[in-house]
Amino acid sequence: NSGVISLLKPLLLDVVPTIQQTAALALGKLANYNDDLAEAVVKGDILPQLVCSLSEQNRFYKKAAAFVLRGVGKHSPQLAQAIVHCGALEMLVICLEDFDPGVKEAASWALGYIARHNSELSQAVVDAGAVPLLVLCIQEPEIALKRIAASTLSDISKHSPELAQTVVDAGAIAHLAQMILNPDAKLKRQVLSALSQIAKHSVDLAELVVEAEIFPVVLTCLKDSDEYVKKNGATLIREIAKHTPELSQLIVNAGGVAAVTDCIGSCRGTVRLPGIMTLGYVAAHSENLSMAVIVSKGIPPLCACLIEEHEDHIKAAAAWALGQVGRHTPEHAHAVAVANVLPTLLAMYMDTRSSEDLQMKASIFTKKALKNILQKCTHLPALEPLLHDAPPNILKHIVGQFSKVLPHDSKARRLFVTTGGLKKVQEIKAEPGSLLQEYINTINNCYPEEIVR
Amino acid sequence: RYLNKMVIFIQKWWRGYRSRRYFRKTVETAYFIMKMNFYNEMAVRIQKRWRGYYVRKYIHNYYALKKYLEAISVNNEIVRNELQEYAEMKENKEKRRDLEKKEKEKEYQARKMHYLLSTKQIAGIYNSPFRKSPDPMEALLRKSKPLCHRRQQTTSPFASEFYDWPTCRRPPTFSTVQPLPPIGRQKPQGPFRDTAEVLRQRYKPLEPTLRVAATINSPLEKAREEMKREEWRNRIHDNEFLPFSSYHKNRKYDPSIHTSGKYGQETYGTKHFREVQPKKWVAGKDFQTVLPSIVLFEKFGKTYSRTGQIV
């Protein structure tokens, strides 16, 4: 602020190399700290000076220069665009070809931060020819370099399918798949996130990732002691499962559902979210798959999530997943109802009905889940408690189910009367001619007149 | 009137005939349709049975589904067990690592506190006379050897940033300047020499004479010894290996002028050297050349096999 940058600028051109390096380091730290300072660095025309003589300099200078570029590029897309404009990308790619692993690490970190913002910048990074060099960096023995290169590849491929295809064409998947076995936790995080960003775009990419033989190795990642490794592993499985039923089938056959349910049971908080969504996606494809989810004891963890978690989006996801599991046939709905989760769903729906946007989404999910499950549910003891508190739009489904089942089942009829359900039904006020009234009439017709009165 | 009656009679008969024919046709078609309906219904019954069977057997095979679900649960159990083992193994590894760290810490402490070991006269703190047996720390102290003071580690000013990067071990060095003499100091009173001179003399680098720099043993002998040792070391074959011994011998033989005549080489000088008169021989034998044999030269070309010689 006190003109420091204009003082440091001439030092960059000093004769003594150590002074150049220290000046560059100082600029890097300034830019790293705050985005106003980064803007000042860009405005002070420092980047072209840094970049112009980079190829002949020694490795310390290259490291410091890459540090400056990283610090500037991480704050916003405009600053990163400024970096691209002054031709720094070619210089960073030249740094990537250097022998010293520290230089490569700094360069790939800078490229990662630039590519993170949006897809044009990622495209610019790819056009500068960085991807094959990054794939080479991944194969180097130093762990820090591998980590950073993996995170850069993940940032590049997350924006669009074409970019992910470019990364795949450079042969990245095989190396990333090998590195899943590495014991270092941070490396595993980055590798799993890179694979999931690649797999999320299309079926072909997901199939390519699966062909790299990641199952069942990925399941061991779900048992890792590091939370984010578990989260990223579950994300990878989710991205693969969501495309087609065949891929979900593959995951189920490899025992993935059991691993994911254990993972959900053992974590707390947002780490659970991808696991929940995986179960939902698997169950959504077909009834056999949702039966497989039920058989692998998938429902109790989902119910636990619904009850324990405080965040709305996790609860909404759990409700959605339960809806997907239970909506196919009466057996599925029975399995869901037996877990005693319908009252919780109803309470959640009523709870969050009158609040803002995020809770609106949660309530939409719960409502859909409830509707879908109730339309197939024939397990009457589970439906009974819902009669008492449900709002009218849910109530008509419940009463509809009763009216479908009661005419045929005499034991259920007796039970219905003894538990006071019939009385409750009488108390419901419905407009004549509406669906609700028809259902009530059907129920009343099952019983002799005296009881009804 | 009779004609009209006749005509009506013929027409009546004709109409009856036509309508009987028509009626027979309709009856036949109706019968045919009835038969076809019957066959269709029977066919539908068969198809119904077949479709049910097929769907139950192949498409919605209930038992296959049940078996599949059982297989899934079995597989899940296996996967869960394996994952459990893996998690346990990792936990064990972690625990072992922690234990080892603690052990190392303890040993280090024992080495530092070696002076607390008990002597014969004075019992140390870990070997109190009121205890039945000495503390395990005592055993550790007995086992460990005393720790010498480590030299102070020089911390460079760039320690934090550059040591983060894995390969940069040395920070960038400033160019070393000669230490300048201290400025502004008052000249000490008295017959002292100039400080700069003194420092120069004190820190003069060593310039050893040639005698000192060379070794006691003369270098010539040393070099000879060295050569002998090298030969002794490197000689595995007494014959040096030559690739193909006659390979490079492609010199043509220039015959000498003295012995070359019109019809080729004269044999004097090669086959015979002087006049030979066998009648004058004493023992009936010619002189025979007797040369002292040089073993090495006899062996030339004969010790090893003739393979490898290019003809």
Coordinates of C-alpha atoms in Angstrom, one line a residue, chain A residues 18 21-22 25 29 59-60 63-64 100-102 105 142 188 219-220 223-225 249 252-255 258-259 261-262 288 291-292 295-297, chain B residues 60 65 68-70 72-73 75-77 79-80 83-84 86-87 90 93-94 158 160-162 164-175:
Chain A
T18 CA 19.4 -13.5 -5.1
Q21 CA 14.5 -14.1 -6.3
T22 CA 13.8 -12.4 -2.9
L25 CA 9.2 -14.1 -3.3
K29 CA 3.5 -13.4 -0.6
R59 CA 15.3 -22.8 -10.6
F60 CA 14.9 -20.6 -7.6
K63 CA 9.9 -21.1 -8.3
A64 CA 9.5 -17.6 -7.0
D100 CA 13.7 -29.8 -10.6
P101 CA 10.5 -31.1 -9.0
G102 CA 10.1 -28.0 -6.9
E105 CA 5.3 -28.3 -8.3
E142 CA 7.9 -37.0 -5.2
K188 CA -5.7 -40.1 -2.5
L219 CA -13.9 -49.7 -1.7
T220 CA -10.8 -49.7 0.5
K223 CA -12.6 -47.4 4.9
D224 CA -9.7 -44.9 5.1
S225 CA -9.2 -43.0 8.3
Q249 CA -25.4 -53.0 -11.5
V252 CA -23.7 -53.5 -6.7
N253 CA -22.1 -56.7 -8.0
A254 CA -18.7 -55.5 -6.7
G255 CA -20.2 -55.1 -3.2
A258 CA -22.3 -52.5 1.4
A259 CA -19.2 -50.4 1.5
T261 CA -23.6 -48.0 3.7
D262 CA -20.8 -48.7 6.1
N288 CA -34.1 -55.0 -8.7
M291 CA -34.2 -54.4 -3.7
A292 CA -30.5 -54.9 -3.7
V295 CA -31.0 -56.3 1.1
S296 CA -27.7 -54.7 1.8
K297 CA -29.2 -53.0 4.8
Chain B
H60 CA -39.2 -61.7 -14.2
L65 CA -34.0 -62.6 -8.4
Y68 CA -29.3 -62.8 -7.0
L69 CA -30.3 -60.9 -3.9
E70 CA -28.9 -63.6 -1.7
I72 CA -25.5 -59.9 -3.2
S73 CA -25.9 -60.2 0.5
N75 CA -20.9 -60.8 -1.4
N76 CA -21.6 -57.8 0.8
E77 CA -20.7 -59.8 3.8
V79 CA -16.7 -57.2 1.2
R80 CA -17.5 -56.0 4.6
L83 CA -12.9 -53.9 4.5
Q84 CA -13.0 -54.6 8.2
Y86 CA -8.2 -53.7 6.1
A87 CA -9.3 -51.1 8.6
K90 CA -4.4 -49.9 9.2
K93 CA -0.1 -50.1 11.8
E94 CA -1.0 -46.7 13.3
F158 CA 15.2 -18.9 4.7
S160 CA 10.6 -21.8 6.3
E161 CA 9.9 -21.1 2.6
F162 CA 12.6 -23.0 0.9
D164 CA 9.0 -26.5 2.2
W165 CA 10.0 -27.4 -1.3
P166 CA 11.3 -30.9 -1.2
T167 CA 14.4 -30.6 -3.3
C168 CA 15.9 -27.3 -2.4
R169 CA 18.3 -28.1 0.3
R170 CA 20.5 -25.1 0.3
P171 CA 19.2 -21.6 0.3
P172 CA 20.6 -19.2 -2.3
T173 CA 24.0 -18.2 -0.9
F174 CA 25.1 -14.6 -0.8
S175 CA 28.4 -14.0 -2.4

